[in-house]
XYZ file of C-alpha atoms in Angstrom:
713
model
C -0.262 143.684 109.806
C 2.993 141.509 109.529
C 3.352 137.757 108.801
C 3.829 136.333 112.609
C 0.273 138.125 113.133
C -1.258 136.645 110.204
C -0.089 133.314 111.160
C -1.824 133.412 114.491
C -5.016 133.963 112.676
C -4.922 131.176 110.289
C -5.629 128.265 112.066
C -7.855 126.448 109.317
C -7.981 128.581 106.260
C -5.958 132.091 105.190
C -7.914 135.131 105.748
C -8.549 137.649 102.841
C -5.730 139.944 103.925
C -3.392 136.999 103.798
C -4.570 136.244 100.090
C -4.087 139.698 99.056
C -0.576 139.799 100.678
C 0.294 136.648 98.374
C -0.832 138.502 95.324
C -3.950 136.439 94.723
C -6.215 138.655 93.018
C -10.060 138.954 93.817
C -11.422 139.623 90.403
C -10.415 140.300 86.858
C -11.643 141.754 83.564
C -12.826 138.708 81.368
C -12.447 138.488 77.323
C -16.106 140.112 77.171
C -14.828 143.321 78.950
C -16.451 142.520 82.236
C -15.538 142.099 85.738
C -15.385 138.572 86.976
C -14.978 137.725 90.699
C -12.425 134.685 91.540
C -14.084 132.440 94.006
C -12.897 132.586 97.473
C -12.269 128.720 97.519
C -10.326 129.051 94.401
C -7.984 131.548 95.715
C -7.667 129.605 98.945
C -6.286 126.722 96.805
C -3.930 128.970 94.941
C -2.677 130.082 98.468
C -2.011 126.478 99.499
C -0.113 125.586 96.162
C 2.440 128.372 97.098
C 3.860 126.391 99.645
C 4.199 122.766 101.325
C 2.426 123.879 104.233
C 0.897 127.159 105.880
C 3.782 127.206 108.089
C 6.342 127.334 105.521
C 4.630 130.286 103.691
C 4.213 132.218 107.083
C 7.615 131.516 108.378
C 8.942 133.838 110.980
C 10.612 136.995 109.821
C 13.960 138.204 111.254
C 12.473 141.608 111.729
C 14.983 143.055 109.615
C 14.572 147.094 109.348
C 14.906 147.119 105.531
C 13.689 144.887 102.750
C 15.689 142.108 101.438
C 15.998 144.085 97.878
C 15.285 147.690 96.916
C 15.480 148.898 93.214
C 16.014 152.450 92.191
C 16.068 154.083 88.752
C 18.954 155.701 88.000
C 19.236 159.686 88.457
C 16.390 159.749 91.154
C 16.673 160.049 94.692
C 18.005 157.251 96.471
C 15.996 157.619 99.987
C 15.432 154.062 101.854
C 13.343 154.368 104.804
C 13.812 151.944 107.640
C 11.131 150.173 109.340
C 12.265 150.735 113.041
C 13.380 153.348 115.081
C 16.900 154.088 116.168
C 20.194 155.164 114.841
C 22.222 152.884 112.495
C 25.519 152.872 110.420
C 25.701 151.659 106.964
C 27.779 150.749 104.049
C 27.153 150.086 100.666
C 29.570 147.877 98.818
C 29.306 148.305 94.956
C 28.968 145.567 92.487
C 32.012 146.529 90.725
C 35.060 146.148 93.289
C 37.335 148.169 90.914
C 34.969 150.952 90.601
C 34.651 150.666 94.531
C 38.471 150.867 94.807
C 38.377 153.923 92.679
C 35.894 155.911 94.553
C 35.854 157.729 97.600
C 35.111 155.377 100.338
C 33.590 158.101 102.667
C 30.489 158.632 100.182
C 29.615 154.725 100.246
C 29.397 154.763 104.079
C 27.528 156.653 106.719
C 24.834 156.808 109.703
C 21.380 157.969 110.052
C 20.158 160.076 112.967
C 18.250 158.576 116.123
C 14.809 158.523 114.760
C 11.417 157.242 114.892
C 11.333 157.263 111.052
C 15.008 156.691 110.141
C 15.911 157.127 106.411
C 19.272 156.405 104.657
C 20.126 158.662 101.896
C 22.511 157.061 99.608
C 24.810 158.793 97.080
C 23.225 160.047 93.675
C 26.571 159.286 91.881
C 25.701 155.234 92.008
C 26.326 153.202 89.023
C 23.882 150.971 87.383
C 24.068 147.396 89.005
C 23.500 145.117 91.835
C 25.238 146.624 95.005
C 25.168 145.291 98.692
C 23.852 147.627 101.704
C 24.939 146.564 105.032
C 23.330 148.090 108.125
C 24.482 147.602 111.539
C 22.710 148.728 115.012
C 24.748 147.824 118.074
C 25.531 144.025 117.764
C 22.820 143.543 114.519
C 23.385 143.631 111.421
C 21.282 143.313 108.188
C 22.119 143.412 104.410
C 19.754 144.610 101.426
C 20.501 144.225 97.553
C 20.317 147.573 96.193
C 19.565 147.681 92.384
C 20.205 150.611 90.304
C 18.102 150.231 87.136
C 17.918 152.545 83.786
C 14.496 153.793 83.007
C 14.505 151.841 79.547
C 15.913 148.769 77.673
C 18.339 148.730 75.217
C 17.359 149.798 71.752
C 19.851 149.530 68.748
C 20.897 152.794 67.108
C 19.121 152.169 64.059
C 15.813 152.155 65.724
C 16.711 154.999 67.732
C 17.364 156.770 64.495
C 13.987 155.591 63.549
C 15.324 153.248 60.844
C 12.765 150.825 59.808
C 14.194 146.999 59.773
C 12.920 143.716 58.655
C 13.721 140.008 59.183
C 12.487 136.596 59.202
C 11.057 134.569 62.029
C 11.463 130.734 61.686
C 11.362 127.492 63.808
C 14.823 126.383 63.447
C 13.851 122.607 63.645
C 11.831 122.929 60.188
C 14.631 124.213 57.960
C 15.943 121.449 55.386
C 19.523 121.809 53.811
C 22.091 119.610 52.185
C 23.924 118.711 55.335
C 21.689 118.592 58.151
C 20.648 115.452 60.043
C 16.911 115.680 59.681
C 16.378 118.638 61.765
C 17.623 122.273 61.224
C 20.833 122.977 63.137
C 23.111 125.840 63.947
C 24.868 125.450 60.779
C 21.599 125.835 58.999
C 20.997 129.238 61.136
C 24.325 130.323 59.871
C 23.136 130.072 56.234
C 19.946 131.466 56.761
C 21.876 134.546 58.546
C 23.686 134.903 55.213
C 21.001 134.722 53.083
C 18.962 137.281 55.130
C 21.749 139.328 55.668
C 22.818 139.564 51.760
C 19.042 140.680 51.252
C 19.164 143.568 53.600
C 17.681 141.972 56.570
C 18.520 142.815 60.066
C 17.424 139.614 61.977
C 16.530 136.132 62.209
C 14.301 135.331 65.054
C 13.961 131.839 66.386
C 11.677 129.792 68.386
C 12.665 128.861 71.852
C 16.028 126.665 71.856
C 15.572 125.987 75.464
C 16.887 122.650 76.812
C 14.270 119.776 76.250
C 14.752 116.207 76.783
C 17.634 114.070 74.896
C 16.408 110.980 76.453
C 12.599 111.871 75.777
C 12.780 113.369 72.264
C 9.353 112.983 71.533
C 8.229 115.869 74.063
C 9.122 118.234 71.359
C 7.354 121.547 72.029
C 9.979 124.342 72.202
C 7.469 126.149 74.900
C 7.375 123.457 77.337
C 11.195 123.082 78.096
C 13.115 121.045 80.547
C 15.064 124.420 81.368
C 14.874 127.692 80.132
C 18.601 128.152 81.120
C 20.387 125.966 78.943
C 20.034 125.014 75.012
C 18.519 122.051 73.210
C 21.350 120.022 72.150
C 19.507 118.668 69.202
C 20.853 121.736 67.096
C 24.059 120.790 67.413
C 25.742 120.032 63.927
C 27.656 116.990 64.528
C 29.756 117.161 61.292
C 31.306 120.423 62.367
C 32.484 119.302 65.969
C 36.316 119.091 65.485
C 36.483 115.970 67.433
C 33.855 114.268 65.173
C 35.983 115.416 62.294
C 38.967 114.285 63.693
C 38.217 110.987 65.330
C 38.788 107.948 63.174
C 36.155 105.928 65.106
C 33.748 108.645 64.437
C 34.335 108.806 60.756
C 34.467 105.187 60.257
C 30.936 105.034 62.127
C 29.763 108.150 59.766
C 30.609 106.515 56.764
C 29.219 102.863 57.266
C 26.534 101.927 55.179
C 23.954 101.577 57.856
C 24.432 104.875 59.382
C 24.193 106.586 55.970
C 21.061 104.962 55.389
C 19.590 106.196 58.799
C 20.855 109.776 57.998
C 19.170 109.650 54.430
C 15.893 108.243 56.136
C 15.614 111.207 58.657
C 16.244 113.704 56.079
C 13.348 112.174 53.762
C 10.749 112.750 55.893
C 8.160 115.609 56.052
C 8.032 115.614 59.743
C 10.853 115.685 62.250
C 11.527 112.255 63.375
C 12.805 113.328 66.931
C 13.534 109.911 68.460
C 15.662 108.905 65.371
C 17.330 112.408 64.854
C 18.329 112.486 68.500
C 19.617 108.736 68.703
C 21.715 109.350 65.431
C 23.222 112.341 67.036
C 23.869 111.035 70.393
C 25.608 108.129 68.812
C 28.033 110.422 66.564
C 28.463 112.732 69.709
C 29.652 109.810 71.702
C 32.026 109.084 69.241
C 33.315 112.613 69.312
C 33.385 112.718 73.033
C 35.565 109.662 73.108
C 38.200 111.364 71.006
C 37.849 114.361 73.109
C 38.603 112.594 76.548
C 41.977 111.512 74.749
C 43.043 115.196 74.265
C 45.911 116.285 76.214
C 45.055 118.585 79.449
C 46.809 121.330 78.047
C 44.844 121.428 74.783
C 43.130 124.505 73.599
C 39.659 122.676 73.471
C 39.976 121.353 76.758
C 40.876 124.413 78.614
C 37.996 126.044 77.002
C 35.661 123.445 78.076
C 37.049 123.502 81.657
C 36.509 127.463 81.707
C 33.195 126.768 80.447
C 32.463 124.602 83.518
C 34.019 126.969 85.998
C 32.009 129.908 84.568
C 28.652 128.361 84.711
C 29.103 126.489 88.094
C 26.263 124.843 89.710
C 23.398 125.623 87.314
C 25.527 123.697 84.438
C 26.283 121.094 86.665
C 22.969 120.256 87.746
C 21.683 120.257 84.118
C 24.151 117.913 83.228
C 23.398 115.656 86.372
C 19.613 115.835 85.280
C 20.285 114.645 81.610
C 22.663 111.758 82.773
C 20.188 110.347 85.447
C 17.267 110.814 82.972
C 19.266 108.602 80.194
C 20.221 106.186 82.703
C 16.482 105.674 83.999
C 15.060 106.065 80.569
C 17.469 103.146 78.974
C 15.779 100.660 81.586
C 12.577 101.967 81.118
C 11.121 104.189 78.213
C 8.316 105.610 79.647
C 10.491 107.613 82.260
C 9.273 110.786 80.802
C 10.451 113.378 83.585
C 11.836 113.025 87.518
C 8.388 112.510 88.769
C 8.325 109.162 87.131
C 11.933 108.273 88.314
C 12.346 106.053 91.617
C 11.619 108.018 94.649
C 14.892 108.585 95.818
C 16.286 110.710 92.908
C 13.313 113.058 93.159
C 15.441 115.349 95.243
C 18.519 117.040 93.093
C 20.627 116.592 96.291
C 19.699 113.334 97.497
C 22.114 110.662 98.860
C 21.065 108.396 95.665
C 21.976 111.481 93.068
C 25.293 112.359 94.734
C 26.062 108.390 94.517
C 24.963 108.473 90.895
C 27.075 111.311 90.036
C 30.239 109.856 91.689
C 29.567 106.459 89.910
C 28.708 107.968 86.366
C 30.945 111.008 86.694
C 31.669 110.656 82.787
C 28.225 110.499 81.764
C 27.500 113.876 83.568
C 30.595 115.533 82.054
C 29.578 114.430 78.436
C 26.190 116.197 78.820
C 27.880 119.277 80.426
C 30.098 118.909 77.214
C 27.085 118.881 75.026
C 26.034 122.410 76.447
C 29.696 123.447 75.610
C 29.145 122.605 72.180
C 25.707 124.063 71.905
C 26.732 127.581 73.133
C 29.716 127.606 71.023
C 27.944 127.007 67.724
C 24.974 129.372 68.829
C 27.699 132.013 69.584
C 29.522 131.276 66.263
C 26.160 132.163 64.692
C 25.787 135.571 66.338
C 29.366 136.336 65.718
C 28.632 135.809 62.128
C 25.454 138.039 62.201
C 27.618 140.896 63.604
C 30.445 140.342 60.874
C 27.739 140.738 58.246
C 26.416 143.796 59.592
C 23.006 143.101 60.853
C 21.677 145.492 63.396
C 20.224 142.674 65.590
C 21.203 139.231 64.079
C 19.634 137.060 66.255
C 16.663 137.352 68.299
C 15.635 134.429 70.616
C 12.443 133.723 72.291
C 11.699 133.064 75.996
C 8.976 130.716 76.841
C 6.538 131.646 79.625
C 7.388 128.553 81.805
C 9.184 125.005 82.255
C 7.328 121.566 82.541
C 6.970 120.081 85.636
C 8.976 117.194 84.978
C 12.047 119.033 83.742
C 15.604 120.131 85.205
C 14.430 123.394 86.574
C 11.752 121.958 88.822
C 13.798 119.295 89.872
C 16.632 121.455 91.021
C 14.347 124.020 92.475
C 11.049 122.890 94.004
C 10.403 126.269 96.344
C 10.859 128.397 93.075
C 8.732 126.357 91.183
C 5.118 125.552 92.594
C 4.311 122.088 91.178
C 0.925 121.938 92.899
C -0.180 124.408 90.201
C 0.435 125.116 86.677
C -0.241 128.375 84.358
C -2.558 129.188 81.470
C -5.482 131.425 80.182
C -8.908 132.189 81.599
C -11.965 131.193 79.455
C -13.130 133.274 76.371
C -15.890 132.698 73.964
C -13.836 130.164 72.037
C -12.549 128.353 75.114
C -15.087 128.031 77.720
C -12.852 126.010 79.854
C -9.630 128.227 79.300
C -6.260 127.159 78.806
C -3.749 124.786 80.994
C -0.485 124.951 79.597
C 0.794 122.288 82.347
C 3.885 124.674 83.272
C 4.272 125.214 86.850
C 4.538 128.744 87.951
C 7.541 130.549 89.822
C 6.179 131.953 92.856
C 6.696 135.690 93.212
C 7.071 135.486 96.934
C 10.287 133.215 96.683
C 11.542 135.556 93.580
C 11.148 138.383 95.765
C 13.005 136.331 98.870
C 16.143 135.760 96.547
C 16.350 139.343 95.402
C 15.117 138.373 91.918
C 18.435 136.234 91.092
C 16.307 133.380 89.401
C 14.989 136.308 87.184
C 18.362 137.814 86.579
C 19.683 134.320 85.858
C 16.867 133.554 83.450
C 17.638 136.869 81.354
C 21.363 136.396 81.341
C 21.077 132.905 79.737
C 18.661 133.982 77.241
C 20.168 137.383 76.145
C 23.413 135.296 75.426
C 24.480 135.175 72.000
C 21.494 137.514 70.337
C 20.609 140.997 69.791
C 16.923 140.437 70.740
C 14.765 138.630 72.865
C 11.051 138.119 72.627
C 9.411 137.413 75.886
C 6.307 135.127 75.334
C 3.307 136.154 77.133
C 4.852 139.241 78.357
C 1.775 139.684 80.688
C 3.340 137.315 82.953
C 5.422 140.204 84.397
C 2.425 141.598 85.814
C 0.296 138.358 86.672
C -0.006 134.727 85.708
C -3.186 132.583 85.533
C -2.746 129.744 88.072
C -4.726 126.752 88.131
C -4.685 124.300 91.174
C -3.102 120.959 90.442
C -6.048 118.578 88.928
C -8.534 121.511 88.089
C -9.541 122.471 84.667
C -8.401 126.158 83.524
C -11.849 127.945 84.254
C -10.977 126.986 87.986
C -7.826 129.302 88.094
C -7.317 132.843 89.092
C -4.705 135.451 88.690
C -1.531 135.849 90.708
C 0.347 139.510 90.725
C 3.962 139.909 90.062
C 5.844 142.761 91.243
C 6.014 144.117 87.336
C 7.742 147.325 88.358
C 10.831 145.754 89.725
C 11.063 143.120 87.126
C 10.638 145.491 84.367
C 13.670 147.278 86.112
C 16.045 144.399 86.067
C 14.743 143.660 82.645
C 15.982 147.319 81.467
C 19.259 146.724 83.295
C 19.873 143.474 81.831
C 18.913 144.663 78.397
C 21.406 147.808 78.530
C 24.363 145.419 80.015
C 23.900 142.749 77.329
C 23.060 145.153 74.628
C 19.642 143.087 73.656
C 16.385 144.696 72.892
C 13.455 143.174 74.050
C 10.165 142.397 72.257
C 7.103 141.521 74.204
C 4.335 139.306 72.988
C 1.527 141.165 74.166
C -1.425 139.451 72.371
C -4.679 138.267 74.205
C -6.469 139.930 76.945
C -3.601 142.749 78.035
C -4.404 144.598 81.067
C -4.442 148.275 80.508
C -2.192 148.749 83.532
C 0.966 147.093 81.755
C 0.637 148.658 78.281
C 2.056 152.203 79.317
C 4.657 150.273 81.559
C 5.922 148.222 78.876
C 5.816 151.124 76.573
C 7.803 153.481 78.787
C 10.505 150.741 79.572
C 11.498 150.656 75.866
C 9.823 147.217 75.432
C 8.535 146.634 71.796
C 5.222 145.541 71.360
C 3.860 142.686 69.221
C 1.292 143.531 66.510
C -0.139 140.817 63.754
C -1.850 141.507 60.896
C -5.036 139.296 61.589
C -5.819 141.001 64.865
C -5.060 144.804 64.069
C -8.617 145.674 63.613
C -10.725 148.544 64.845
C -13.614 147.947 67.291
C -15.695 148.377 63.863
C -13.777 145.397 62.210
C -11.830 147.599 59.804
C -8.119 146.841 59.498
C -5.770 149.365 60.755
C -3.945 151.516 57.980
C 0.002 151.193 57.839
C 0.413 154.635 59.794
C -1.873 153.446 62.779
C 0.737 150.955 63.501
C 2.855 152.030 66.703
C 6.517 152.763 65.868
C 7.691 150.885 69.074
C 6.481 147.432 67.651
C 7.334 144.515 65.638
C 4.540 143.924 63.354
C 4.093 140.407 61.444
C 1.495 138.753 59.338
C 1.059 135.551 61.459
C 3.031 133.559 64.272
C 3.562 129.941 65.136
C 0.217 129.395 66.634
C -1.865 131.027 63.929
C -2.580 129.872 60.214
C -0.200 130.887 57.721
C -1.104 133.453 55.357
C -2.270 131.092 52.505
C -4.105 128.935 55.125
C -5.846 132.171 56.636
C -6.866 133.115 53.224
C -8.354 129.758 52.259
C -9.776 128.979 55.768
C -7.746 125.938 55.691
C -7.210 126.420 59.484
C -10.805 126.167 60.305
C -11.258 123.294 58.108
C -8.375 121.535 59.656
C -10.080 122.588 63.135
C -13.076 120.958 62.315
C -11.269 117.727 61.188
C -9.751 117.545 64.600
C -12.642 118.385 66.586
C -11.689 121.849 67.663
C -14.831 123.117 66.567
C -17.860 120.685 67.203
C -20.544 123.173 67.134
C -21.807 123.801 63.668
C -22.979 127.342 64.410
C -19.650 128.475 65.767
C -17.576 127.049 62.748
C -20.345 128.851 60.613
C -19.888 132.329 62.297
C -16.096 131.834 62.166
C -16.041 131.027 58.422
C -18.385 134.290 58.095
C -16.089 136.374 59.987
C -13.094 135.097 57.682
C -14.913 136.027 54.634
C -15.507 139.492 56.346
C -11.810 140.024 57.520
C -10.589 138.977 54.046
C -12.706 141.631 52.496
C -11.633 144.193 54.820
C -8.090 143.408 54.060
C -8.554 143.909 50.625
C -10.346 147.337 51.345
C -7.574 148.458 53.444
C -5.043 147.284 50.869
C -7.123 149.143 48.066
C -7.187 152.300 50.223
C -3.654 152.542 50.602
C -2.708 151.979 47.057
C -1.451 148.315 47.126
C -4.072 147.004 44.899
C -5.767 148.679 41.863
C -9.227 146.945 41.927
C -11.698 147.950 44.362
C -12.642 144.953 46.402
C -16.276 145.703 46.266
C -16.256 145.654 42.671
C -14.557 141.883 42.760
C -16.280 138.454 43.208
C -16.578 137.528 47.022
C -13.718 134.993 47.402
C -10.543 136.478 45.847
C -7.907 133.489 45.779
C -4.465 133.965 47.357
C -1.923 134.347 44.542
C 1.774 135.264 44.814
C 0.889 138.583 43.683
C -1.634 139.153 46.705
C 0.784 137.687 48.946
C 3.475 140.229 47.748
C 0.793 143.262 48.124
C 0.341 141.995 51.541
C 3.874 141.748 52.562
C 4.609 145.257 51.286
C 1.625 146.450 53.359
C 3.171 145.051 56.339
C 6.396 146.726 55.309
C 4.902 149.950 55.063
C 3.611 150.017 58.625
C 5.085 152.484 61.208
C 6.359 149.781 63.286
C 10.285 149.838 63.270
C 10.463 146.240 63.046
C 8.637 143.638 60.634
C 9.072 139.718 61.162
C 8.228 137.436 58.004
C 7.768 133.698 57.707
C 9.111 131.680 55.056
C 6.135 129.723 55.150
C 4.329 132.764 53.805
C 6.624 133.175 51.037
C 6.373 129.736 49.825
C 2.596 129.699 50.079
C 2.659 126.687 52.664
C -0.722 125.544 54.158
C 0.230 123.317 57.127
C 0.871 124.833 60.623
C 3.612 124.148 63.076
C 1.249 124.281 65.791
C -2.256 123.799 66.633
C -3.314 125.299 69.735
C -5.601 123.199 71.952
C -4.212 119.565 70.185
C -1.929 117.001 71.411
C -1.894 113.784 69.620
C -4.585 115.075 67.272
C -2.077 116.938 65.261
C 1.906 116.628 64.787
C 2.547 119.897 66.682
C 6.132 121.253 66.473
C 7.315 118.669 63.615
C 6.422 119.940 60.393
C 9.232 120.938 58.166
C 9.710 123.639 55.338
C 8.852 122.286 52.018
C 12.174 122.826 50.196
C 15.760 123.487 51.326
C 17.433 126.621 52.206
C 19.030 127.519 48.823
C 15.981 126.674 47.175
C 14.107 129.149 49.013
C 16.336 132.062 48.143
C 16.933 130.828 44.558
C 13.078 131.127 44.114
C 12.726 134.201 41.656
C 9.133 134.969 43.306
C 10.840 135.376 46.841
C 13.792 137.289 45.574
C 11.274 139.812 44.106
C 9.294 139.735 47.217
C 12.239 140.557 49.590
C 13.343 143.384 47.172
C 10.045 144.745 47.494
C 9.974 144.571 51.489
C 13.567 146.071 51.326
C 12.356 148.882 48.987
C 9.313 149.810 51.101
C 11.132 149.800 54.343
C 13.549 152.177 52.777
C 11.042 154.530 51.739
């Protein structure tokens, strides 16, 4: 049944065949392991969210005899069936034109026999990449993107050789230093890389550093970005920008008493004051940009910036336009949080009003593009430094699962992002209404129609200047929980994604960029994706708190899989000290997260049991000498116990481990409390001491030596 036939059967509501064709699941396995049906009414609302109208979704197809995109794994048989009978001529244009010129042109052209079920057999020597197949029959011609992908993602040679590596996972904004402007920046990242490298570490992992909102800096969640294709300019170290250093005006501004007072004030806070930090940085960068504009057109930095503009084309232009328009409206009305709050004539990124704005305020648009150039340049310097210091991975970046509905990505592409829905998670025992993350999903049908170019662009943008990419909620390659606009998460359903195609492209881009992949696979993980991720070379993500057997015992080090990164905690979980003291449960009670006393009592009892089981596992594996069965019930967290737990993680079979500075410092406060908004200052808490003090701490030095020694053993 094709789309035209289906359209004729859908006068009022989509039929079940249509819903299945759209990838809307009929049921799923819930947190209790039971099958649960998704109501037809919910599935119909999700179908409606996929397009402005059914006619948009079931638009006429061109009756092409071949699909718009076909993916083959390398060294398999490249046989492409055609859906219409007849004889065809075909030609394959290789992605690499130089390779095409060197190749025998005859092997990349051919014909199929007159047949009821014709098949094109492509040559077995095709290189990896994105090629274009053109098929002709008489006066008609069609095209298809042919993707040849490797079987597995890139894995650095030390990991291939089963060398166990460690690194640290940080929230960049939390770092303190002697020079930063009240928020961790790319110069702080350089310092962190140096400290970790000198102690044998292989990487520094970052929170998502995607573009947020320079004109709405209070929207600070790194997992709710404006764009996943561009960088958060707040991480620019203004003082190292050459135009800032060389501008008399900028230096006079910087050394003035009022500015120095503002600088000291934002540095002194225990929480990042995003509005004040961004205001200060933008003022300094405006002064620097004034100097940049006066440079000669032949100046090397001007030439480099122009090359950056040319190489990144429309994507960079639209990001800069969005930021400039946002700044214009926010200066006149502070509550302009995103494009849906702008005047209606600016809602379309290609509207006459937008084009007129770009013409009238071209210099402002160029300024925001210049900021992206600075951010990319400073991040590139960080990665280059890590490679010079011999770090096998260097930097690993984090790819958020989606973007906000008011940001630049949705403003630029309302067909790809379905703003009549948002993504989240289904209900579970601790969250009976589920989770709604407020992020509009990418439409899998549109991704396929565009031959996966949006996904390819996203991977390339995030694999730039790093040796590893962590994919948040990696199950999104298989399915996402869609929630119709205005509904709670329990009124949602799963929409399926072309997981095999996406994994093949992930492997291809990973190999090209020499960037390994770590998949955050916590929560409800469908069994069908576990093997696919493993076979594709995607590293799993193992958190100590969750690594328990069905009987509640904690896994022994040897039971951790090799193809994984093991951690003690994450940004969404309590620090080690807080976990041990149940500080997260006390905080949750104060914030109203656990209003039911019985549930809270059960959680506290489970925490006590988990602590005892952790101690038992440490004892059984020789990390502590005292049998926990002979100790008092509530063993406190001490530097020595923290050291033992860190050595335990270091001893696991997982080839990677990631450690948090908060756990070295014995910090209690989390950076994020899931399920809260204004109740807790999420994504703002800083590290308690500056970078140099962390690595001058004798206890931390000993701990990291113990970690390195354990990894080497």
